[in-house]
mmCIF file of C-alpha atoms and ligand atoms in Angstrom:
data_model
loop_
_atom_site.group_PDB
_atom_site.id
_atom_site.type_symbol
_atom_site.label_atom_id
_atom_site.label_comp_id
_atom_site.label_asym_id
_atom_site.label_seq_id
_atom_site.Cartn_x
_atom_site.Cartn_y
_atom_site.Cartn_z
ATOM 1 C CA MET T 1 68.175 -14.674 -72.991
ATOM 2 C CA SER T 2 67.628 -11.171 -71.833
ATOM 3 C CA SER T 3 70.279 -9.491 -70.080
ATOM 4 C CA LEU T 4 68.046 -8.130 -67.573
ATOM 5 C CA TYR T 5 66.923 -9.204 -64.242
ATOM 6 C CA GLN T 6 63.252 -10.384 -65.071
ATOM 7 C CA ASN T 7 61.719 -8.765 -62.086
ATOM 8 C CA TYR T 8 59.480 -6.575 -64.343
ATOM 9 C CA VAL T 9 56.684 -7.606 -66.423
ATOM 10 C CA ARG T 10 56.765 -5.303 -69.342
ATOM 11 C CA ALA T 11 54.504 -4.557 -72.162
ATOM 12 C CA ASP T 12 56.001 -5.087 -75.821
ATOM 13 C CA ILE T 13 56.395 -1.152 -76.628
ATOM 14 C CA ALA T 14 59.118 1.359 -76.219
ATOM 15 C CA PHE T 15 58.999 5.107 -76.353
ATOM 16 C CA GLU T 16 61.079 7.296 -78.111
ATOM 17 C CA ARG T 17 59.895 10.634 -77.410
ATOM 18 C CA GLY T 18 57.382 12.389 -75.066
ATOM 19 C CA GLU T 19 55.697 15.928 -75.247
ATOM 20 C CA GLY T 20 53.301 17.012 -72.713
ATOM 21 C CA VAL T 21 50.668 14.161 -72.092
ATOM 22 C CA ARG T 22 51.912 12.518 -75.118
ATOM 23 C CA LEU T 23 54.245 9.620 -75.878
ATOM 24 C CA PHE T 24 55.709 8.345 -78.760
ATOM 25 C CA SER T 25 56.622 4.785 -79.517
ATOM 26 C CA THR T 26 59.425 3.537 -81.603
ATOM 27 C CA ASP T 27 56.813 2.153 -83.954
ATOM 28 C CA GLY T 28 55.723 5.583 -84.644
ATOM 29 C CA LYS T 29 52.156 5.595 -82.586
ATOM 30 C CA GLU T 30 51.065 8.304 -80.466
ATOM 31 C CA TYR T 31 50.059 7.554 -76.837
ATOM 32 C CA LEU T 32 48.145 9.451 -74.305
ATOM 33 C CA ASP T 33 50.111 8.929 -71.089
ATOM 34 C CA PHE T 34 47.544 8.629 -68.105
ATOM 35 C CA ALA T 35 50.235 6.861 -65.940
ATOM 36 C CA GLY T 36 52.998 9.592 -65.983
ATOM 37 C CA GLY T 37 55.781 6.890 -65.094
ATOM 38 C CA ILE T 38 53.394 6.485 -62.154
ATOM 39 C CA ALA T 39 52.990 9.936 -60.751
ATOM 40 C CA VAL T 40 56.270 11.007 -61.808
ATOM 41 C CA SER T 41 55.976 13.268 -64.873
ATOM 42 C CA ALA T 42 54.176 15.754 -63.037
ATOM 43 C CA VAL T 43 54.654 18.641 -65.804
ATOM 44 C CA GLY T 44 54.470 16.194 -68.480
ATOM 45 C CA HIS T 45 57.372 15.057 -70.815
ATOM 46 C CA ALA T 46 59.850 17.640 -72.166
ATOM 47 C CA ASP T 47 58.512 20.478 -70.599
ATOM 48 C CA PRO T 48 60.370 23.487 -72.390
ATOM 49 C CA HIS T 49 61.142 25.149 -69.025
ATOM 50 C CA VAL T 50 62.558 22.190 -67.255
ATOM 51 C CA VAL T 51 64.292 21.116 -70.253
ATOM 52 C CA GLU T 52 65.812 24.350 -70.875
ATOM 53 C CA ALA T 53 67.021 24.562 -67.186
ATOM 54 C CA ALA T 54 68.583 21.002 -67.528
ATOM 55 C CA LYS T 55 70.359 21.738 -70.702
ATOM 56 C CA ALA T 56 72.074 24.717 -69.232
ATOM 57 C CA GLN T 57 73.146 22.826 -65.974
ATOM 58 C CA VAL T 58 74.360 19.786 -68.144
ATOM 59 C CA GLU T 59 76.895 21.952 -70.032
ATOM 60 C CA LYS T 60 78.126 23.635 -66.660
ATOM 61 C CA LEU T 61 78.303 20.703 -63.572
ATOM 62 C CA TRP T 62 76.603 17.576 -62.757
ATOM 63 C CA HIS T 63 78.137 16.433 -59.618
ATOM 64 C CA VAL T 64 80.398 17.373 -56.788
ATOM 65 C CA GLY T 65 79.370 15.260 -53.461
ATOM 66 C CA ASN T 66 77.938 16.578 -50.510
ATOM 67 C CA VAL T 67 81.368 17.545 -48.818
ATOM 68 C CA PHE T 68 80.722 21.061 -50.629
ATOM 69 C CA GLN T 69 78.084 24.122 -50.574
ATOM 70 C CA ILE T 70 75.674 22.980 -53.312
ATOM 71 C CA PRO T 71 73.759 26.305 -53.987
ATOM 72 C CA GLU T 72 71.035 24.606 -55.974
ATOM 73 C CA GLN T 73 70.310 22.239 -53.247
ATOM 74 C CA GLN T 74 70.197 25.045 -50.485
ATOM 75 C CA LYS T 75 67.870 26.699 -52.824
ATOM 76 C CA LEU T 76 65.366 23.955 -53.148
ATOM 77 C CA ALA T 77 65.532 23.027 -49.658
ATOM 78 C CA GLU T 78 64.562 26.799 -49.141
ATOM 79 C CA ARG T 79 61.807 26.661 -51.445
ATOM 80 C CA LEU T 80 60.304 23.588 -49.960
ATOM 81 C CA THR T 81 60.302 24.641 -46.287
ATOM 82 C CA SER T 82 58.953 27.823 -47.493
ATOM 83 C CA ILE T 83 55.852 25.964 -48.992
ATOM 84 C CA SER T 84 55.614 23.120 -46.210
ATOM 85 C CA PHE T 85 55.294 22.494 -42.685
ATOM 86 C CA ALA T 86 59.119 21.647 -42.971
ATOM 87 C CA ASP T 87 62.295 23.382 -41.739
ATOM 88 C CA MET T 88 64.716 20.940 -42.843
ATOM 89 C CA VAL T 89 65.136 18.700 -46.005
ATOM 90 C CA PHE T 90 67.522 15.946 -46.857
ATOM 91 C CA PHE T 91 67.780 15.054 -50.574
ATOM 92 C CA THR T 92 67.705 11.481 -51.770
ATOM 93 C CA ASN T 93 67.587 9.900 -55.317
ATOM 94 C CA SER T 94 64.320 7.711 -54.771
ATOM 95 C CA GLY T 95 61.029 7.236 -52.599
ATOM 96 C CA ALA T 96 62.396 4.397 -50.658
ATOM 97 C CA GLU T 97 65.577 6.221 -49.732
ATOM 98 C CA ALA T 98 63.358 9.219 -48.715
ATOM 99 C CA ILE T 99 61.389 6.926 -46.340
ATOM 100 C CA GLU T 100 64.652 5.419 -45.057
ATOM 101 C CA CYS T 101 65.709 8.675 -44.111
ATOM 102 C CA ALA T 102 62.219 9.389 -42.555
ATOM 103 C CA LEU T 103 62.490 6.441 -40.300
ATOM 104 C CA LYS T 104 65.876 7.012 -39.579
ATOM 105 C CA THR T 105 65.065 10.700 -38.295
ATOM 106 C CA ALA T 106 62.439 9.446 -36.352
ATOM 107 C CA ARG T 107 64.281 6.762 -34.315
ATOM 108 C CA ARG T 108 67.286 9.085 -33.994
ATOM 109 C CA TYR T 109 65.014 11.895 -32.541
ATOM 110 C CA PHE T 110 63.895 9.943 -29.701
ATOM 111 C CA TYR T 111 67.469 8.235 -29.252
ATOM 112 C CA ASP T 112 68.838 11.690 -28.879
ATOM 113 C CA LYS T 113 66.315 12.754 -26.130
ATOM 114 C CA GLY T 114 67.424 9.355 -24.226
ATOM 115 C CA GLU T 115 64.600 7.239 -25.197
ATOM 116 C CA LYS T 116 66.447 4.615 -26.803
ATOM 117 C CA ASP T 117 63.958 1.888 -26.974
ATOM 118 C CA ARG T 118 61.162 4.144 -28.486
ATOM 119 C CA TYR T 119 61.987 2.865 -32.094
ATOM 120 C CA GLU T 120 58.659 1.100 -33.122
ATOM 121 C CA ILE T 121 56.859 2.794 -36.211
ATOM 122 C CA VAL T 122 53.188 1.862 -36.888
ATOM 123 C CA THR T 123 51.930 1.691 -40.371
ATOM 124 C CA MET T 124 48.843 0.933 -42.329
ATOM 125 C CA GLU T 125 47.846 -2.502 -43.935
ATOM 126 C CA GLY T 126 48.051 -1.690 -47.979
ATOM 127 C CA ALA T 127 50.961 0.633 -47.337
ATOM 128 C CA PHE T 128 53.849 0.796 -49.879
ATOM 129 C CA HIS T 129 56.924 2.536 -48.940
ATOM 130 C CA GLY T 130 59.732 1.281 -51.318
ATOM 131 C CA ARG T 131 61.391 -2.034 -52.243
ATOM 132 C CA THR T 132 64.795 -1.792 -49.457
ATOM 133 C CA LEU T 133 65.015 -4.081 -46.735
ATOM 134 C CA GLY T 134 63.768 -1.273 -44.436
ATOM 135 C CA THR T 135 60.602 0.119 -46.441
ATOM 136 C CA ILE T 136 59.710 -3.451 -47.318
ATOM 137 C CA ALA T 137 59.227 -4.087 -43.328
ATOM 138 C CA ALA T 138 57.397 -1.063 -42.859
ATOM 139 C CA GLY T 139 54.909 -1.808 -45.763
ATOM 140 C CA GLY T 140 54.309 -4.890 -44.537
ATOM 141 C CA ASN T 141 53.117 -6.643 -47.609
ATOM 142 C CA PRO T 142 54.040 -10.526 -47.376
ATOM 143 C CA ALA T 143 54.495 -11.004 -51.091
ATOM 144 C CA TYR T 144 57.428 -8.127 -51.140
ATOM 145 C CA LEU T 145 59.077 -9.646 -47.754
ATOM 146 C CA GLU T 146 59.096 -13.311 -48.894
ATOM 147 C CA GLY T 147 62.326 -14.633 -49.491
ATOM 148 C CA PHE T 148 64.573 -11.948 -48.206
ATOM 149 C CA GLY T 149 65.405 -12.978 -44.572
ATOM 150 C CA PRO T 150 64.424 -11.543 -41.303
ATOM 151 C CA LYS T 151 61.947 -8.607 -41.641
ATOM 152 C CA ALA T 152 63.663 -5.745 -40.280
ATOM 153 C CA GLU T 153 62.505 -5.168 -36.633
ATOM 154 C CA GLY T 154 60.356 -2.384 -34.989
ATOM 155 C CA PHE T 155 57.129 -2.255 -37.397
ATOM 156 C CA THR T 156 53.755 -2.784 -36.523
ATOM 157 C CA GLN T 157 50.822 -2.784 -38.792
ATOM 158 C CA VAL T 158 46.998 -1.658 -38.357
ATOM 159 C CA PRO T 159 44.048 -1.883 -40.507
ATOM 160 C CA ARG T 160 44.231 0.882 -43.091
ATOM 161 C CA GLY T 161 41.957 4.156 -41.436
ATOM 162 C CA ASP T 162 41.235 1.951 -38.103
ATOM 163 C CA LEU T 163 41.951 4.746 -35.282
ATOM 164 C CA GLU T 164 41.077 2.285 -32.738
ATOM 165 C CA ALA T 165 43.481 -0.217 -33.608
ATOM 166 C CA LEU T 166 45.893 2.558 -34.246
ATOM 167 C CA LYS T 167 45.420 3.481 -30.284
ATOM 168 C CA ALA T 168 45.647 0.044 -29.277
ATOM 169 C CA ALA T 169 49.048 -0.500 -31.346
ATOM 170 C CA ILE T 170 50.809 2.214 -29.393
ATOM 171 C CA SER T 171 53.037 1.492 -26.719
ATOM 172 C CA ASP T 172 55.954 3.187 -24.706
ATOM 173 C CA LYS T 173 57.964 1.718 -27.566
ATOM 174 C CA THR T 174 56.280 3.813 -30.376
ATOM 175 C CA ALA T 175 58.207 6.322 -32.105
ATOM 176 C CA ALA T 176 55.744 7.252 -34.976
ATOM 177 C CA ILE T 177 53.209 6.596 -37.072
ATOM 178 C CA LEU T 178 53.744 6.406 -40.887
ATOM 179 C CA PHE T 179 51.161 6.221 -43.715
ATOM 180 C CA GLU T 180 50.272 7.480 -47.028
ATOM 181 C CA PRO T 181 47.217 9.988 -46.852
ATOM 182 C CA VAL T 182 46.114 8.517 -50.060
ATOM 183 C CA GLN T 183 47.386 4.957 -50.806
ATOM 184 C CA GLY T 184 48.587 4.565 -54.252
ATOM 185 C CA GLU T 185 49.990 1.100 -54.818
ATOM 186 C CA SER T 186 47.117 -0.652 -52.661
ATOM 187 C CA GLY T 187 44.515 0.777 -55.220
ATOM 188 C CA ILE T 188 43.892 4.331 -54.492
ATOM 189 C CA ASN T 189 42.481 4.572 -50.991
ATOM 190 C CA VAL T 190 41.948 8.091 -49.837
ATOM 191 C CA LEU T 191 42.109 8.215 -45.972
ATOM 192 C CA ASN T 192 39.705 10.961 -45.081
ATOM 193 C CA VAL T 193 40.288 14.401 -43.277
ATOM 194 C CA GLU T 194 39.062 13.418 -39.907
ATOM 195 C CA PHE T 195 41.278 10.442 -39.587
ATOM 196 C CA LEU T 196 44.416 12.487 -40.387
ATOM 197 C CA GLN T 197 43.229 15.092 -37.835
ATOM 198 C CA SER T 198 42.723 12.142 -35.408
ATOM 199 C CA VAL T 199 46.056 10.838 -36.075
ATOM 200 C CA ARG T 200 47.543 14.162 -35.389
ATOM 201 C CA ALA T 201 45.882 14.554 -32.188
ATOM 202 C CA LEU T 202 46.923 11.027 -31.263
ATOM 203 C CA CYS T 203 50.381 11.518 -32.122
ATOM 204 C CA ASP T 204 50.418 14.822 -29.842
ATOM 205 C CA GLU T 205 48.690 13.090 -26.976
ATOM 206 C CA HIS T 206 51.248 10.377 -27.123
ATOM 207 C CA GLY T 207 54.269 12.425 -28.103
ATOM 208 C CA ILE T 208 54.987 10.714 -31.042
ATOM 209 C CA LEU T 209 55.962 11.296 -34.667
ATOM 210 C CA MET T 210 53.429 11.740 -37.581
ATOM 211 C CA VAL T 211 55.394 10.629 -40.768
ATOM 212 C CA LEU T 212 53.818 10.950 -43.841
ATOM 213 C CA ASP T 213 54.638 9.200 -47.207
ATOM 214 C CA GLU T 214 53.559 11.650 -49.739
ATOM 215 C CA ILE T 215 55.478 10.239 -52.658
ATOM 216 C CA GLN T 216 52.945 9.660 -54.762
ATOM 217 C CA CYS T 217 49.988 11.660 -53.438
ATOM 218 C CA GLY T 218 52.392 14.816 -53.029
ATOM 219 C CA TYR T 219 53.357 17.533 -55.023
ATOM 220 C CA GLY T 220 50.148 19.044 -56.190
ATOM 221 C CA ARG T 221 48.844 15.429 -57.167
ATOM 222 C CA THR T 222 45.796 15.905 -55.354
ATOM 223 C CA GLY T 223 45.122 19.432 -56.014
ATOM 224 C CA LYS T 224 46.782 20.532 -52.775
ATOM 225 C CA MET T 225 50.696 20.942 -52.981
ATOM 226 C CA PHE T 226 50.694 18.315 -50.190
ATOM 227 C CA ALA T 227 48.074 16.254 -49.453
ATOM 228 C CA TYR T 228 48.091 16.910 -45.813
ATOM 229 C CA GLU T 229 46.767 20.391 -46.352
ATOM 230 C CA TRP T 230 43.413 18.992 -46.945
ATOM 231 C CA ALA T 231 42.993 18.302 -43.252
ATOM 232 C CA ASP T 232 44.383 21.584 -42.108
ATOM 233 C CA ILE T 233 47.248 19.632 -40.297
ATOM 234 C CA GLU T 234 50.958 19.299 -40.075
ATOM 235 C CA PRO T 235 53.117 16.182 -40.086
ATOM 236 C CA ASP T 236 56.583 16.175 -38.187
ATOM 237 C CA ILE T 237 58.409 14.330 -41.158
ATOM 238 C CA MET T 238 57.347 13.934 -44.778
ATOM 239 C CA ALA T 239 58.868 11.679 -47.677
ATOM 240 C CA LEU T 240 58.685 12.973 -51.465
ATOM 241 C CA ALA T 241 59.920 11.760 -54.570
ATOM 242 C CA LYS T 242 58.232 10.814 -57.757
ATOM 243 C CA GLY T 243 56.601 14.201 -58.997
ATOM 244 C CA ILE T 244 59.613 16.241 -57.337
ATOM 245 C CA GLY T 245 61.791 15.577 -60.031
ATOM 246 C CA GLY T 246 59.466 15.292 -62.858
ATOM 247 C CA GLY T 247 61.411 12.128 -64.332
ATOM 248 C CA PHE T 248 64.905 13.086 -62.905
ATOM 249 C CA PRO T 249 65.563 10.838 -60.038
ATOM 250 C CA LEU T 250 65.079 12.819 -56.989
ATOM 251 C CA GLY T 251 63.468 12.564 -53.524
ATOM 252 C CA ALA T 252 63.577 14.362 -50.009
ATOM 253 C CA CYS T 253 63.041 13.715 -46.635
ATOM 254 C CA LEU T 254 61.538 16.928 -44.946
ATOM 255 C CA ALA T 255 61.345 17.432 -41.198
ATOM 256 C CA LYS T 256 60.772 19.770 -38.342
ATOM 257 C CA GLU T 257 63.684 21.528 -37.001
ATOM 258 C CA GLU T 258 63.568 20.050 -33.775
ATOM 259 C CA ILE T 259 63.452 16.649 -35.244
ATOM 260 C CA GLY T 260 65.625 17.059 -38.194
ATOM 261 C CA LYS T 261 68.584 18.335 -36.318
ATOM 262 C CA ALA T 262 69.006 15.183 -34.558
ATOM 263 C CA MET T 263 70.885 13.999 -38.069
ATOM 264 C CA VAL T 264 74.096 15.380 -37.054
ATOM 265 C CA PRO T 265 77.049 14.718 -39.190
ATOM 266 C CA GLY T 266 77.779 11.076 -39.530
ATOM 267 C CA THR T 267 74.368 9.937 -39.384
ATOM 268 C CA HIS T 268 73.224 9.598 -42.550
ATOM 269 C CA GLY T 269 74.214 10.366 -46.189
ATOM 270 C CA SER T 270 74.046 9.736 -50.005
ATOM 271 C CA THR T 271 76.729 10.060 -52.646
ATOM 272 C CA TYR T 272 74.391 11.591 -55.060
ATOM 273 C CA GLY T 273 71.420 12.986 -53.057
ATOM 274 C CA GLY T 274 70.814 16.433 -54.058
ATOM 275 C CA ASN T 275 73.339 17.201 -56.749
ATOM 276 C CA PRO T 276 73.517 20.110 -58.826
ATOM 277 C CA LEU T 277 72.063 18.581 -61.793
ATOM 278 C CA ALA T 278 69.323 16.688 -59.660
ATOM 279 C CA CYS T 279 68.226 20.036 -57.928
ATOM 280 C CA THR T 280 68.508 22.346 -60.736
ATOM 281 C CA VAL T 281 65.690 19.983 -62.382
ATOM 282 C CA GLY T 282 63.963 20.093 -58.971
ATOM 283 C CA ASN T 283 64.167 23.940 -59.140
ATOM 284 C CA ALA T 284 62.505 24.153 -62.414
ATOM 285 C CA VAL T 285 59.752 21.427 -61.867
ATOM 286 C CA LEU T 286 58.906 23.284 -58.631
ATOM 287 C CA ASP T 287 58.830 26.792 -60.769
ATOM 288 C CA ARG T 288 56.130 25.138 -62.744
ATOM 289 C CA VAL T 289 54.157 23.564 -59.933
ATOM 290 C CA THR T 290 53.869 26.773 -57.897
ATOM 291 C CA GLU T 291 52.851 28.888 -60.912
ATOM 292 C CA ASP T 292 49.494 31.029 -60.296
ATOM 293 C CA GLY T 293 46.750 28.720 -61.087
ATOM 294 C CA PHE T 294 48.510 25.447 -61.290
ATOM 295 C CA LEU T 295 46.818 23.725 -58.524
ATOM 296 C CA ASP T 296 43.542 25.095 -59.522
ATOM 297 C CA HIS T 297 43.789 23.494 -62.723
ATOM 298 C CA VAL T 298 44.467 20.294 -60.937
ATOM 299 C CA ILE T 299 41.539 20.739 -59.076
ATOM 300 C CA GLU T 300 39.259 21.456 -62.093
ATOM 301 C CA VAL T 301 40.609 18.617 -64.360
ATOM 302 C CA GLY T 302 40.772 16.294 -61.474
ATOM 303 C CA ASN T 303 37.047 16.830 -60.779
ATOM 304 C CA HIS T 304 36.387 16.376 -64.569
ATOM 305 C CA LEU T 305 38.373 13.184 -64.940
ATOM 306 C CA GLN T 306 36.360 11.776 -61.734
ATOM 307 C CA TRP T 307 32.923 12.882 -63.075
ATOM 308 C CA SER T 308 34.116 11.497 -66.655
ATOM 309 C CA LEU T 309 34.959 8.217 -64.985
ATOM 310 C CA ARG T 310 31.870 8.153 -63.160
ATOM 311 C CA GLN T 311 29.717 8.357 -66.496
ATOM 312 C CA LEU T 312 32.066 5.826 -68.073
ATOM 313 C CA ALA T 313 31.221 3.472 -65.238
ATOM 314 C CA GLN T 314 27.309 3.867 -65.563
ATOM 315 C CA LYS T 315 28.003 3.113 -69.240
ATOM 316 C CA HIS T 316 29.940 -0.119 -68.577
ATOM 317 C CA PRO T 317 28.569 -1.238 -65.037
ATOM 318 C CA GLU T 318 29.710 -4.824 -65.974
ATOM 319 C CA MET T 319 33.181 -3.842 -66.425
ATOM 320 C CA ILE T 320 33.590 -0.871 -63.632
ATOM 321 C CA GLU T 321 32.764 -1.354 -59.916
ATOM 322 C CA GLU T 322 34.072 1.729 -58.196
ATOM 323 C CA VAL T 323 35.740 4.853 -59.085
ATOM 324 C CA ARG T 324 38.305 6.040 -56.295
ATOM 325 C CA GLY T 325 40.472 9.259 -56.243
ATOM 326 C CA LYS T 326 41.244 12.915 -55.169
ATOM 327 C CA GLY T 327 42.572 15.477 -57.625
ATOM 328 C CA LEU T 328 44.509 13.445 -60.414
ATOM 329 C CA MET T 329 44.979 10.611 -58.358
ATOM 330 C CA CYS T 330 42.226 8.191 -59.756
ATOM 331 C CA GLY T 331 41.465 4.582 -60.249
ATOM 332 C CA ILE T 332 38.678 2.381 -61.312
ATOM 333 C CA LYS T 333 38.138 -0.987 -59.641
ATOM 334 C CA VAL T 334 37.134 -3.128 -62.161
ATOM 335 C CA LYS T 335 35.614 -6.529 -62.729
ATOM 336 C CA PRO T 336 37.805 -8.363 -65.404
ATOM 337 C CA ALA T 337 41.544 -8.620 -64.694
ATOM 338 C CA ALA T 338 42.882 -5.276 -64.527
ATOM 339 C CA GLY T 339 45.773 -6.546 -66.625
ATOM 340 C CA ASP T 340 43.087 -7.041 -69.191
ATOM 341 C CA VAL T 341 42.039 -3.915 -69.037
ATOM 342 C CA ILE T 342 45.425 -1.927 -69.100
ATOM 343 C CA THR T 343 46.043 -4.082 -72.310
ATOM 344 C CA ALA T 344 42.768 -2.908 -73.907
ATOM 345 C CA PHE T 345 43.395 0.609 -72.973
ATOM 346 C CA ARG T 346 47.016 0.271 -74.280
ATOM 347 C CA GLU T 347 45.686 -0.981 -77.530
ATOM 348 C CA ASN T 348 43.520 1.923 -78.095
ATOM 349 C CA GLN T 349 46.655 4.078 -77.413
ATOM 350 C CA LEU T 350 46.010 5.061 -73.691
ATOM 351 C CA ILE T 351 48.538 4.192 -70.996
ATOM 352 C CA THR T 352 47.315 3.591 -67.526
ATOM 353 C CA VAL T 353 48.805 1.546 -64.723
ATOM 354 C CA GLY T 354 47.601 -1.363 -62.301
ATOM 355 C CA ALA T 355 47.310 -1.329 -58.628
ATOM 356 C CA GLY T 356 46.297 -3.397 -55.775
ATOM 357 C CA ASP T 357 42.735 -4.394 -55.508
ATOM 358 C CA ASN T 358 42.411 -4.934 -59.480
ATOM 359 C CA VAL T 359 42.698 -1.285 -59.515
ATOM 360 C CA VAL T 360 43.588 0.932 -63.111
ATOM 361 C CA ARG T 361 45.021 3.685 -62.024
ATOM 362 C CA PHE T 362 45.188 7.174 -63.789
ATOM 363 C CA LEU T 363 48.029 9.348 -62.729
ATOM 364 C CA PRO T 364 48.394 11.677 -65.926
ATOM 365 C CA PRO T 365 50.846 14.752 -65.890
ATOM 366 C CA LEU T 366 49.230 17.456 -63.708
ATOM 367 C CA ILE T 367 49.044 19.511 -67.301
ATOM 368 C CA VAL T 368 46.447 17.261 -68.523
ATOM 369 C CA THR T 369 43.710 19.310 -70.466
ATOM 370 C CA LYS T 370 39.972 18.585 -70.141
ATOM 371 C CA ASP T 371 40.365 17.696 -73.847
ATOM 372 C CA ASP T 372 42.822 15.236 -72.993
ATOM 373 C CA ILE T 373 40.636 13.692 -70.405
ATOM 374 C CA ASP T 374 37.963 13.541 -73.104
ATOM 375 C CA GLU T 375 39.977 11.644 -75.454
ATOM 376 C CA ALA T 376 41.276 9.434 -72.786
ATOM 377 C CA ILE T 377 37.686 8.533 -71.831
ATOM 378 C CA ARG T 378 36.872 7.750 -75.398
ATOM 379 C CA ARG T 379 39.652 5.454 -75.723
ATOM 380 C CA MET T 380 38.543 3.903 -72.382
ATOM 381 C CA ASP T 381 35.299 3.339 -73.766
ATOM 382 C CA ALA T 382 36.635 1.752 -77.072
ATOM 383 C CA GLY T 383 38.930 -0.626 -75.163
ATOM 384 C CA LEU T 384 35.907 -1.588 -72.699
ATOM 385 C CA LYS T 385 33.646 -2.292 -75.633
ATOM 386 C CA SER T 386 36.596 -4.576 -77.299
ATOM 387 C CA LEU T 387 36.875 -6.440 -73.788
ATOM 388 C CA ALA T 388 33.427 -6.896 -73.773
ATOM 389 C CA SER T 389 32.951 -8.205 -77.294
HETATM 390 C C1 PLP F 1 56.738 4.933 -55.310
HETATM 391 C C2 PLP F 1 56.684 4.905 -54.015
HETATM 392 C C3 PLP F 1 57.607 4.775 -52.990
HETATM 393 C C4 PLP F 1 58.832 3.929 -53.548
HETATM 394 O O1 PLP F 1 59.313 5.132 -54.201
HETATM 395 P P1 PLP F 1 60.712 4.575 -55.016
HETATM 396 O O2 PLP F 1 61.280 5.862 -55.972
HETATM 397 O O3 PLP F 1 59.971 3.457 -55.896
HETATM 398 O O4 PLP F 1 61.884 4.014 -54.066
HETATM 399 C C5 PLP F 1 57.225 4.793 -51.618
HETATM 400 N N1 PLP F 1 56.055 5.239 -51.107
HETATM 401 C C6 PLP F 1 55.013 5.373 -52.112
HETATM 402 C C7 PLP F 1 53.809 5.938 -51.501
HETATM 403 C C8 PLP F 1 55.219 5.222 -53.369
HETATM 404 O O5 PLP F 1 54.197 5.720 -54.423
#
């Protein structure tokens, strides 16, 4: 019997080394990694700059706790606020914790304004915000809520992208609207720019907060540093994780000053959150992501991936129903079971990851090249052919 919880369905493969977009298994095979540990490995595996920074910090100091000044944390926060809408940052170790902080911040902001009953958060169907008791209530997925006792109160859900339903859901109890500009887990569903702008206007009209979950779609993934930039708007609060640590457990909740300042001493905390080692890695990842031309590269190769996937779909209409995505956050809705397609791709040494709606997701490191993409497409083609025969 395994000594691990059996909550994951694992492929029978283990990796011992990574380099850029490539993973090397313990049985000596080379794989193209188009999952990136689910959008985590933003700058690829074992990026020399990140490795060097991490190595130096490992030998100096790992952890002290948030009762002291942490210069690496301060620096990362200053950099994040300088490239985003935000003025203040709280660091976490995961995405779910970043969302928890976002939810608590939104509620506490209204509490401080004397609006104690304004705690309701409106979310979208298909949302995924994490696996804690609070974030499964926010996500609203019945399968994730089942068997875990009463759902945390104060969440209402509307169909994804439905502005009228959103308007109807707003009451004098509403504190915030929370959603992912591009839904990941539901199967790569891009919410359009007009919708984001309308939500912003709606939030302004009602004096409520716009909270974005950019844990998967942020940090350069769509070709902008943050996906909200495509709509020329600014949220009030935003959760980040995944790409921000490039594989080191790190997350962040960003807020405008007026809102973030509600989180006074005693309201929130995290033992590890933003420790020197995590933030050193975070700073090194950010050095890479903010390099000149980095985001242009994401747009260029993202376009190439989407164009190539459309070609592939034309070649295999019996297998691929639809191509979805923005930048390097792409998916194909397939006709066979997505799990079978993922297995066929893996047998051709290409790693991908599933999502809802029978979608196969592609979330490669953002440094992926056109040649890597062409190679991946050849492996997909071979996988689809083997499935068909
Ligand atoms: C992965 C993810 C989360 C949860 O992040 P964890 O680090 O697994 O807690 C939340 N929201 C979105 C959009 C995600 O993709």
